[in-house]
XYZ file of C-alpha atoms in Angstrom:
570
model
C 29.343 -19.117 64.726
C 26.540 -16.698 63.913
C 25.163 -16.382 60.815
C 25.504 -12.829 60.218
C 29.243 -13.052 61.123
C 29.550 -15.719 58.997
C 28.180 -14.006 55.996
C 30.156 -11.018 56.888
C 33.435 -12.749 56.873
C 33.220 -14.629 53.733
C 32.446 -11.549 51.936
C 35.366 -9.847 53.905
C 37.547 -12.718 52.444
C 36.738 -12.848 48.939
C 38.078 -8.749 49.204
C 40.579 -8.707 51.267
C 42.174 -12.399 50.116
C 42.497 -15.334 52.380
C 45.152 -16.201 55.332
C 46.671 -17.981 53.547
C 50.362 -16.951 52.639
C 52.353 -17.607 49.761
C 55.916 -16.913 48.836
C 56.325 -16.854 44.923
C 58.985 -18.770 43.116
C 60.763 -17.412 40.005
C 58.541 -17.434 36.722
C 58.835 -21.077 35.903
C 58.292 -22.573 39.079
C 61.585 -23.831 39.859
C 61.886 -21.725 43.161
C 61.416 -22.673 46.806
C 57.897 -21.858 48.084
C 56.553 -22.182 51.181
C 52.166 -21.785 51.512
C 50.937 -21.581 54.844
C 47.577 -22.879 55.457
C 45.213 -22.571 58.714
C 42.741 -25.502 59.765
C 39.918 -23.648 60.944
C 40.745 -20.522 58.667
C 38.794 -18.580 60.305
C 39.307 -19.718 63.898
C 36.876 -18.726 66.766
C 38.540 -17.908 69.715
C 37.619 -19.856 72.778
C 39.203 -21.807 75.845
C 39.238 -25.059 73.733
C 40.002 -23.747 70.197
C 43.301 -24.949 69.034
C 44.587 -23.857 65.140
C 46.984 -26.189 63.314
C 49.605 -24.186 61.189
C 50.169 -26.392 58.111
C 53.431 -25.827 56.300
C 53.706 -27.010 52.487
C 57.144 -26.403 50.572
C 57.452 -26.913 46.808
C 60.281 -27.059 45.006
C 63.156 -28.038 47.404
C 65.549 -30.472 47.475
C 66.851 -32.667 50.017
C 64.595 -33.183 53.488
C 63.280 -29.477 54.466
C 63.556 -28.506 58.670
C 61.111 -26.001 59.878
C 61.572 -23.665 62.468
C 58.466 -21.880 63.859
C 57.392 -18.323 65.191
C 53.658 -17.684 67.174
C 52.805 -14.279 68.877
C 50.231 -12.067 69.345
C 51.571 -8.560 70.178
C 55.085 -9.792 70.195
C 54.276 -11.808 73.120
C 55.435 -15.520 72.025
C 52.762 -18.055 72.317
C 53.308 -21.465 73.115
C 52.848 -24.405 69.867
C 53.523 -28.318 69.874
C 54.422 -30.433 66.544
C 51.666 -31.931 65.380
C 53.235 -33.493 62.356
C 56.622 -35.953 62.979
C 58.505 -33.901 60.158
C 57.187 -30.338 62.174
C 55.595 -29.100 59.269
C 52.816 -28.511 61.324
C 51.835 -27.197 64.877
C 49.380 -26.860 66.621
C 48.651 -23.918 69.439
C 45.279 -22.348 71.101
C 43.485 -19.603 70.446
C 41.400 -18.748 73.334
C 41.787 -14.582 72.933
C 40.453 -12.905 70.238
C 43.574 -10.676 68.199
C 46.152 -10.902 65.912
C 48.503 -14.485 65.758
C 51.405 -13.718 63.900
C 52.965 -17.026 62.663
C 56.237 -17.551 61.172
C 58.084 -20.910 59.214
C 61.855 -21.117 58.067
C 62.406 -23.763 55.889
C 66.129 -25.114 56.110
C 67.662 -28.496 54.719
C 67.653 -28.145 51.077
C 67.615 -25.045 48.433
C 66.774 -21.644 50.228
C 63.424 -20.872 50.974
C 62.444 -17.316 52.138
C 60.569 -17.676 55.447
C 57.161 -17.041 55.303
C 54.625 -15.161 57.338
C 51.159 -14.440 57.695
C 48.693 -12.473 59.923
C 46.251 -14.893 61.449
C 42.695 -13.177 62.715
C 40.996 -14.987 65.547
C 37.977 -14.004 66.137
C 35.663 -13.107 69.020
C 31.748 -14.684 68.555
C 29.965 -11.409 68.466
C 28.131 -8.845 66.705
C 29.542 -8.275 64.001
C 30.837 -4.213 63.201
C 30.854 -3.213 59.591
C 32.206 -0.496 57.905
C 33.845 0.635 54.315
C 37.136 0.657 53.928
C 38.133 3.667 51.540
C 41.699 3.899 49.936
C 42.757 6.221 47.605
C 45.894 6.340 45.835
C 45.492 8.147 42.572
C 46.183 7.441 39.279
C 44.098 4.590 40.659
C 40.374 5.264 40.675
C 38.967 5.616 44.469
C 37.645 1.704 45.722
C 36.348 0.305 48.647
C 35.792 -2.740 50.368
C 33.481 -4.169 53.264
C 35.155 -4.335 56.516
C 33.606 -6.391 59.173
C 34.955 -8.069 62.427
C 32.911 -9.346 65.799
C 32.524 -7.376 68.790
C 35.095 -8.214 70.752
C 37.654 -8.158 68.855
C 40.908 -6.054 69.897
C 43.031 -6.523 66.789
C 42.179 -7.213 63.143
C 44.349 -7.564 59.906
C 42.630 -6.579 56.734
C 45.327 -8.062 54.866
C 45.906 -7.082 51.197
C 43.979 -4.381 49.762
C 44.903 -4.921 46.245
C 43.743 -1.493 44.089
C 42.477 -2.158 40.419
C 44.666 0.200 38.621
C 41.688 1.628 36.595
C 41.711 1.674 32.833
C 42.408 5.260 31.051
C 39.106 6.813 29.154
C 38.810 10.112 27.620
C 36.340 11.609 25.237
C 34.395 14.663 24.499
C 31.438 16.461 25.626
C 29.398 18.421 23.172
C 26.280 19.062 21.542
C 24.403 17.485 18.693
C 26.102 20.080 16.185
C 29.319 19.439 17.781
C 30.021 22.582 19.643
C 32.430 21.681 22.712
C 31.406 22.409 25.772
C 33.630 23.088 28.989
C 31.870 20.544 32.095
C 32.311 18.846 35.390
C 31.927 14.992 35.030
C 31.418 12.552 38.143
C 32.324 8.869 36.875
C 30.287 6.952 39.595
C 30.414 2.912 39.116
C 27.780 0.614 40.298
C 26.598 -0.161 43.087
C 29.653 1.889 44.802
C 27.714 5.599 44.845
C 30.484 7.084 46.833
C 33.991 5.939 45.327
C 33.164 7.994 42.158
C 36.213 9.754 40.117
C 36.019 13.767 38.933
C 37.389 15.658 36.066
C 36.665 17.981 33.696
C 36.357 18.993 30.242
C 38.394 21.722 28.976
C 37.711 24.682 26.640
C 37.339 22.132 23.629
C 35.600 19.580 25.431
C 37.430 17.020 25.979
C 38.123 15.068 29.189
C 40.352 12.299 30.361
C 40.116 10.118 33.714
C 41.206 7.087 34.724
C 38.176 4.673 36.276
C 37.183 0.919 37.176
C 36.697 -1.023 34.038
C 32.734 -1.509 34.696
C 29.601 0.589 33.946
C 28.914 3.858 35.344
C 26.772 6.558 35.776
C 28.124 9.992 34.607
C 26.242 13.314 36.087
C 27.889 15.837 34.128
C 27.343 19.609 35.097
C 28.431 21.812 32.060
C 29.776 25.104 32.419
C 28.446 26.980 29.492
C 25.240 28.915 29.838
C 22.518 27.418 27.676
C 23.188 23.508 28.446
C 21.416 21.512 31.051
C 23.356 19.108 33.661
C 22.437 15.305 33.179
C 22.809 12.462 34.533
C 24.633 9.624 31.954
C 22.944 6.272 33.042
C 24.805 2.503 32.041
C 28.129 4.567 30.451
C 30.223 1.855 29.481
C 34.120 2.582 29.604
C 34.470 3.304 25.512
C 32.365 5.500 25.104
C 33.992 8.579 24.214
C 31.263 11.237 23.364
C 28.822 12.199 26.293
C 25.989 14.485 24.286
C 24.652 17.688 26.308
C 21.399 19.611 25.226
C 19.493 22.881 26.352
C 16.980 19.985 28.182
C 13.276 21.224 29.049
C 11.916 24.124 30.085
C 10.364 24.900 33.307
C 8.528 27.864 34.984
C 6.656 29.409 37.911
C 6.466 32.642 40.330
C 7.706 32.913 43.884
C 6.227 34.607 45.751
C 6.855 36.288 49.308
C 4.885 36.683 52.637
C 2.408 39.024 51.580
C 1.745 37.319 48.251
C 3.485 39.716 46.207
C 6.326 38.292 43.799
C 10.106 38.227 44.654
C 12.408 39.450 42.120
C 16.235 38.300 42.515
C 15.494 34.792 44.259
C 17.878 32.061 42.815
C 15.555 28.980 41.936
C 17.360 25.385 41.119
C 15.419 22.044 40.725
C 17.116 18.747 41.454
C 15.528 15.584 39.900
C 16.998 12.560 42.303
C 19.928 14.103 42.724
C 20.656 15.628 39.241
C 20.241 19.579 39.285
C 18.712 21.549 36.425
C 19.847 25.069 35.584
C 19.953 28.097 38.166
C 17.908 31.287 37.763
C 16.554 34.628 39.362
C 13.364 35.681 39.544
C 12.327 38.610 37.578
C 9.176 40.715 37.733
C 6.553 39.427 39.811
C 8.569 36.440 40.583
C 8.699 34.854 37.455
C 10.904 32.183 36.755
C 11.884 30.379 33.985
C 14.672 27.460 33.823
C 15.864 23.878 32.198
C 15.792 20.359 33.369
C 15.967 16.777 32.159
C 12.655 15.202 32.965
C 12.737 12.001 34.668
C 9.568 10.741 35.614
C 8.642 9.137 38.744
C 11.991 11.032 40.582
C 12.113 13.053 43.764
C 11.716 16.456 42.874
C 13.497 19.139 45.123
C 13.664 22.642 44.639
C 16.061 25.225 46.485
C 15.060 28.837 46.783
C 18.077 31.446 47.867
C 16.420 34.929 48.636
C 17.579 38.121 48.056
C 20.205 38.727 51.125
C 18.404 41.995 51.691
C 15.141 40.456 51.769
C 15.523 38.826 55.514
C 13.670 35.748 54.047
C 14.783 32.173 54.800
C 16.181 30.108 52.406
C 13.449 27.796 50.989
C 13.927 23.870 50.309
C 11.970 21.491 49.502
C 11.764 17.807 48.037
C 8.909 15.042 47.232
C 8.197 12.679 44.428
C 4.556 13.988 44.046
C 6.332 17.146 42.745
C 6.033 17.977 38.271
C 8.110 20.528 36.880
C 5.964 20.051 33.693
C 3.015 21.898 35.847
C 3.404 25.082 36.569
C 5.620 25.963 39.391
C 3.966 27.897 42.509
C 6.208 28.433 45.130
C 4.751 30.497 48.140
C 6.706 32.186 51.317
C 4.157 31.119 54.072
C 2.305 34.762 55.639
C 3.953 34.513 58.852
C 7.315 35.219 57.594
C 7.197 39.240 57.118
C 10.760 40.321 58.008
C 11.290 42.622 61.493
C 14.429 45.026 61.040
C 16.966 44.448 63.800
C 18.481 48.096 62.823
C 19.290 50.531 66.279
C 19.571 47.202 68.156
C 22.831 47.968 70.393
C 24.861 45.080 71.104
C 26.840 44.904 74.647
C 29.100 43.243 76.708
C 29.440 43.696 80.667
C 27.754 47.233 79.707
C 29.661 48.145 76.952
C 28.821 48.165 73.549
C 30.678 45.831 70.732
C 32.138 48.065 68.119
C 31.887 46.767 64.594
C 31.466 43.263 65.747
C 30.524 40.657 63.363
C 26.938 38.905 64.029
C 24.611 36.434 62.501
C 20.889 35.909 62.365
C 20.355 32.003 62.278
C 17.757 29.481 62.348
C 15.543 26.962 61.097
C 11.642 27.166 60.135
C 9.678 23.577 59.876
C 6.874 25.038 57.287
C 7.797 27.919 56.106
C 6.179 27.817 52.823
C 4.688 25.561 50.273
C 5.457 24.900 46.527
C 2.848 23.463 44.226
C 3.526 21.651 41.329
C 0.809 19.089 40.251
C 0.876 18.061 44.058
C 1.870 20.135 46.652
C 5.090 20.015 49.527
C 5.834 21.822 52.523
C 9.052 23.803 52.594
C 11.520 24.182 55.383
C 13.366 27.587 55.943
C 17.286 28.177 57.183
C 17.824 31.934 58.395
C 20.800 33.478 57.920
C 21.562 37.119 57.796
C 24.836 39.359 58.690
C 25.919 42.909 59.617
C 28.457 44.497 61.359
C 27.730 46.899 64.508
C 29.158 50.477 63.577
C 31.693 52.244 66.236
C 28.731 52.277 69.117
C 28.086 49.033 68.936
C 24.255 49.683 67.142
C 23.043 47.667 64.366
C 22.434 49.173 60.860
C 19.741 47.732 58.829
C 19.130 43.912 59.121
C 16.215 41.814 58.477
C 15.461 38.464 59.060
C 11.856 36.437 59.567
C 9.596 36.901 61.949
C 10.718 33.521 64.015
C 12.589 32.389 67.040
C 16.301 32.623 66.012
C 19.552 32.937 67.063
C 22.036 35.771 67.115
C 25.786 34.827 66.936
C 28.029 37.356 67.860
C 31.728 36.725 67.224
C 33.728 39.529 68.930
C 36.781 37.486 68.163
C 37.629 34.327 66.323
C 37.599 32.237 69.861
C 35.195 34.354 70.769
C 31.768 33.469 70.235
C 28.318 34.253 71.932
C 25.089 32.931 71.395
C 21.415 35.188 72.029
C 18.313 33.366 71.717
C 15.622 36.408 70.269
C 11.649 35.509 69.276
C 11.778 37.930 66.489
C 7.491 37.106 66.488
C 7.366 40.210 68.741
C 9.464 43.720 67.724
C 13.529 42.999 68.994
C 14.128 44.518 72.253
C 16.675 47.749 72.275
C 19.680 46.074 73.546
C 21.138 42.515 73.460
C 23.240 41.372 76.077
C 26.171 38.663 74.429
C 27.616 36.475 77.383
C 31.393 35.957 77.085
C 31.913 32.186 76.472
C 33.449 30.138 79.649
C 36.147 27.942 79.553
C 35.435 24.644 80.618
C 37.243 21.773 81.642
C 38.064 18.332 80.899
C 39.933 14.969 81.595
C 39.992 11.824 78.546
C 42.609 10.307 80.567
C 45.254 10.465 77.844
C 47.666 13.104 76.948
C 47.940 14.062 73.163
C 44.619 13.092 72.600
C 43.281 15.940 69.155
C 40.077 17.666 70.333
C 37.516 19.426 68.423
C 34.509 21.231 69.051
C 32.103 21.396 65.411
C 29.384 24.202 65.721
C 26.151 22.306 65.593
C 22.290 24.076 65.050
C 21.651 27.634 64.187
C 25.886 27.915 65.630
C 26.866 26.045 62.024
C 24.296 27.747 60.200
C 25.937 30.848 61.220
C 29.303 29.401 59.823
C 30.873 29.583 63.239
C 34.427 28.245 63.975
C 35.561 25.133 65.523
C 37.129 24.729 68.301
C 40.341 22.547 68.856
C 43.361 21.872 71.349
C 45.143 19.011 72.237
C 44.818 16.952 76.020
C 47.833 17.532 78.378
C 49.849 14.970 79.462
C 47.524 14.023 82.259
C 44.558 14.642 79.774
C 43.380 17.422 80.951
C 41.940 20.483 78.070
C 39.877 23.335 78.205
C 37.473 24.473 75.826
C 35.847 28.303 75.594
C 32.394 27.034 74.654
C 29.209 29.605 74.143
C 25.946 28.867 76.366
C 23.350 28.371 74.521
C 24.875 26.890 71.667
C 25.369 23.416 70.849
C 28.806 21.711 69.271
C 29.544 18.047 68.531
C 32.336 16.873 70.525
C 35.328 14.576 68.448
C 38.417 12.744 70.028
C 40.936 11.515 68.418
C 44.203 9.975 69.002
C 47.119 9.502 66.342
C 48.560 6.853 68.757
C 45.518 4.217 68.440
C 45.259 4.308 72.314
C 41.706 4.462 71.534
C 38.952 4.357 69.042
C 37.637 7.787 68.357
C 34.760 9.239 69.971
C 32.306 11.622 69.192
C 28.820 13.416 71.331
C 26.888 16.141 71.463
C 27.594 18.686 73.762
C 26.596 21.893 75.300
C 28.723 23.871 77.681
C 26.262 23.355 80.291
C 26.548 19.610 79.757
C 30.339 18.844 78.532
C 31.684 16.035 81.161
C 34.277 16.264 83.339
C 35.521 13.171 82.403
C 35.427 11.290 79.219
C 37.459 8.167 77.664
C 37.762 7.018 74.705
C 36.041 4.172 73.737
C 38.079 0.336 73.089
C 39.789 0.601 69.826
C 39.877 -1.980 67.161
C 43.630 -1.603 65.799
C 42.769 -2.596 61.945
C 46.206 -3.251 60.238
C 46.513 -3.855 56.175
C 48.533 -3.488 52.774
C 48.329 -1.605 50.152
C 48.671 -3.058 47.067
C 48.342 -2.569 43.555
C 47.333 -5.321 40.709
C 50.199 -5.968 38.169
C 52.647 -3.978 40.141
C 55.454 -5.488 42.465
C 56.286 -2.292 44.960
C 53.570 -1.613 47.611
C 51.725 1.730 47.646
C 53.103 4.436 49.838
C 51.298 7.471 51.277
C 47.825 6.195 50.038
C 44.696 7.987 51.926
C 42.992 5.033 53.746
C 39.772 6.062 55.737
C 36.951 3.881 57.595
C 33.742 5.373 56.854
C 30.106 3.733 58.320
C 28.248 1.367 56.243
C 24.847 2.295 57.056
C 24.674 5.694 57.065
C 22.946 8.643 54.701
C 23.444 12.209 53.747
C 25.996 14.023 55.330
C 27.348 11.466 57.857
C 27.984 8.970 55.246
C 30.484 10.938 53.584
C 32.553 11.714 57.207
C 35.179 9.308 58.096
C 35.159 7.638 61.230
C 38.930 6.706 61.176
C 42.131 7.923 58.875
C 45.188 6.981 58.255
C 48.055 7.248 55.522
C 49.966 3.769 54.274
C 54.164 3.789 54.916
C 56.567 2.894 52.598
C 55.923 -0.224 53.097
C 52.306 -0.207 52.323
C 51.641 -0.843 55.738
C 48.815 1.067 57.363
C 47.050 1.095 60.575
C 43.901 2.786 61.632
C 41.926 2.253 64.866
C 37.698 2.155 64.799
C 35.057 1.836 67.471
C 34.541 -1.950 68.678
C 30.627 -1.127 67.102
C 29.992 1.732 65.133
């Protein structure tokens, strides 16, 4: 077996539990119970691999009988005695799935028969992901999930949920005023199954979380305190202290060096935002933070809308909000008005259509601050065309962009403009074209997720669901880009997801071999399973926004019982 698969599993074990199957007896013992062991546990599968299915019963009197069960899919599989009494079998495991085996013990005192969910495994890569469940009053956990390539079918097994331990407290200041905050209980070492509340009007909070350290960023919502980050907060603790932190200050300024009153300036400080503020006369600013030396410093500048400027942002560790803050709109940018522009279609003008200037800027400033960063720019700017179709004022930078019209809600059209040269008199917006596709499968979900300056401009997705011979249709703009997601509800597949234009959607797409992951939910202490939990398979190495997307979701049954189905490799 491969190392890394190896490693993988072991660590998959110790979460998930073993395969190995017990069926409880009453509280002193005195019960029948049958525990069903595997020799190897972890079995590779392979044309000579045979598993032996060990049987032990405890507590029964007279000679026990056992009668056995093997499938995989409900298909029986075939299994010889390979103990004289048949408490054990033997049977092969050359495919890679799911072996469900199943003992009745007869002869004596009644025994429940027992059952358990054997994974043999295909020697491949192996595919990890986190496995989320949530199921409050329970805080939100997660687990490693991790099978080879290869594999088909997988059971999790048990996903037994700490119940959390209740905490509440207070958050105020050092003379003990109250004050009203959002709190984010995040444990360590799991960044992203983190628990929110908040305080009310007199401060006080209450949460249920893991009983482990945490770090607490708490955001209060009372002008004149500073949002902080709580480092090593150990469950106990029940007063979290706010303060007016540290000041901080600087000028923005525009394209032609002049300051910019009414920009919105926040810092962030690894994560952990100071205060908000607008500029004043000649771009001053002035604002609070919690220093923490050695962070990343970012810093997010919101223009005035009627400005046309992008929206500035920024981030480096060489950055020190104890220096004075410069932040400069690079000379390029001077805004060109799009106003008496006449929108059309086919030679008619759109009447008080909807559109949006969009786009991105690589440099498009610079912020000094002890060292010095480059700052990127997002454009975004809307109006409305009056009853002949012509623009009133607009501005936006003087940069290539994009102009999303939206003459309807499924109606969406794309104009590239270089706004480095004066706008021409008319723009033409294309009506979108439906185009066509096959995945193969009927009932298959389909969406279509504005992507580029098409998102920026808060365009709509797109969805419909595959016919029963698969076919769909989808009214896609040119010149616009959207990320294409399958899904199916039925697990025919494992979801699948692209880039696509509509010059370059396929005719025919499938949806890649699914790995049908099966499980329980559980909770410590408590006998009943966990119904109508939210279980979700999110990918392991991922950052920023795509970490937080889940690949695969699902909700557990009544019996606790949940299935989800994930890509073979992420």
């Amino acid at each position: 077996m491969k190392l890394a698969l190896l490693v993988a599993l072991l660590s998959g074990a110790c979460a998930a539990g073993s395969d190995v199957g017990v069926t409880p007896g009453d509280a002193a013992g005195s019960g029948c119970m049958v525990i069903l062991t595997f020799d190897p546990a972890q079995p590779i599968a392979g044309p000579d691999t045979k598993v032996r299915a060990i049987a032990t019963v405890q507590n029964v009197f007279g000679v026990p009988t056992f009668n056995w069960t093997v499938a995989r899919n409900g298909t029986p599989l075939a299994f010889d005695p390979a103990q004289a009494d048949n408490s054990q079998i033997t049977f092969a495991a050359t495919t890679a799935g799911v072996v469900h085996v199943e003992v009745g013990v007869g002869g004596g005192a009644f025994c429940p028969n027992e059952a358990v969910d054997l994974n043999v495994l295909a020697d491949g890569d192996v595919a990890s992901y986190r496995l989320r469940v949530n199921a409050p009053p329970a805080p939100p956990q997660e687990h490693t999930l991790a099978f080879p390539s290869g594999t088909t079918a997988y059971t999790y097994g048990d996903f037994a949920l700490d119940p959390g331990i209740a905490v509440s407290g207070v958050v105020r200041d050092a003379a003990q005023t109250p004050v009203p905050a959002y709190l984010r209980f995040v444990p360590h070492g799991r960044p992203d199954a983190y628990v929110e509340t908040f305080s009310d009007p007199t401060g006080h909070f209450a949460a249920s979380v893991l009983d482990e350290p945490h770090d607490v960023l708490v955001i209060p919502m009372l002008a004149g305190y500073v949002p902080k980050l709580v480092t090593d907060w150990a469950v106990g603790t029940t007063v979290i202290a706010v303060d007016a932190g540290t000041p901080a200050s600087g000028v923005v300024t525009g394209p032609g060096g002049a300051g910019l009153v009414g920009a919105s300036v926040t810092l962030t400080l690894d994560g952990v935002p100071s205060t908000s503020t607008l500029t004043t006369a000649g771009g001053a600013f002035t604002l609070a933070y919690h220093p923490n030396p050695g962070a990343v410093v970012g810093i997010d500048v919101l223009p005035p809308t009627a400005s046309g400027l992008p929206r500035l942002a920024a981030s480096s560790a060489a950055l020190d909000p104890s220096t004075a803050i410069a932040i400069a709109y690079a000379a390029a940018l001077a805004p060109r008005d799009l106003a008496g522009v006449v929108i059309t279609r086919a030679g008619s003008p759109l009447a008080n259509t909807r559109l949006t200037v969009a786009g991105t800027i690589g440099v498009a400033g610079t912020v000094t601050a002890g060292g010095t960063a480059s700052a990127t720019g997002t454009i975004r700017a809307s109006a409305t065309t009056n009853a002949s179709g012509v623009l009133p004022t607009l501005r936006a930078a003087n940069a290539p962009v994009s102009v999303v019209v939206e003459p309807a809600a499924d109606d969406v059209a794309v104009i590239a403009v270089n706004l480095a040269s004066a706008p021409p008199a008319t723009l033409v917006a294309p009506a979108p074209t439906a185009h066509a596709s096959n995945v193969g499968l009927g009932g298959v979900f389909v969406t279509a997720v504005p992507s580029g300056d098409l998102a920026i401009a808060g365009a709509q997705a797109l969805a419909t669901t595959s016919a029963t011979n698969g076919d769909f249709s989808l009214k896609l703009a040119a010149n616009a880009t959207y990320t294409l997601k399958l899904r199916d509800a039925a697990g025919r597949g494992a979801p699948y997801e692209a880039p696509v234009t509509s010059a370059t959607l396929p005719a025919t797409l499938a949806l890649p071999p699914a790995v049908k992951v099966t499980g329980t939910i559980s909770e410590t202490g408590i006998a009943n399973p966990i119904a109508n939990a939210a279980v979700s398979v999110l990918c392991k190495t991922c950052t920023g926004v795509a970490r937080t997307r889940p690949i695969a979701e699902a909700a557990s049954e009544q019996s606790g019982g949940f299935t989800v189905a994930v890509p073979d490799l992420p």
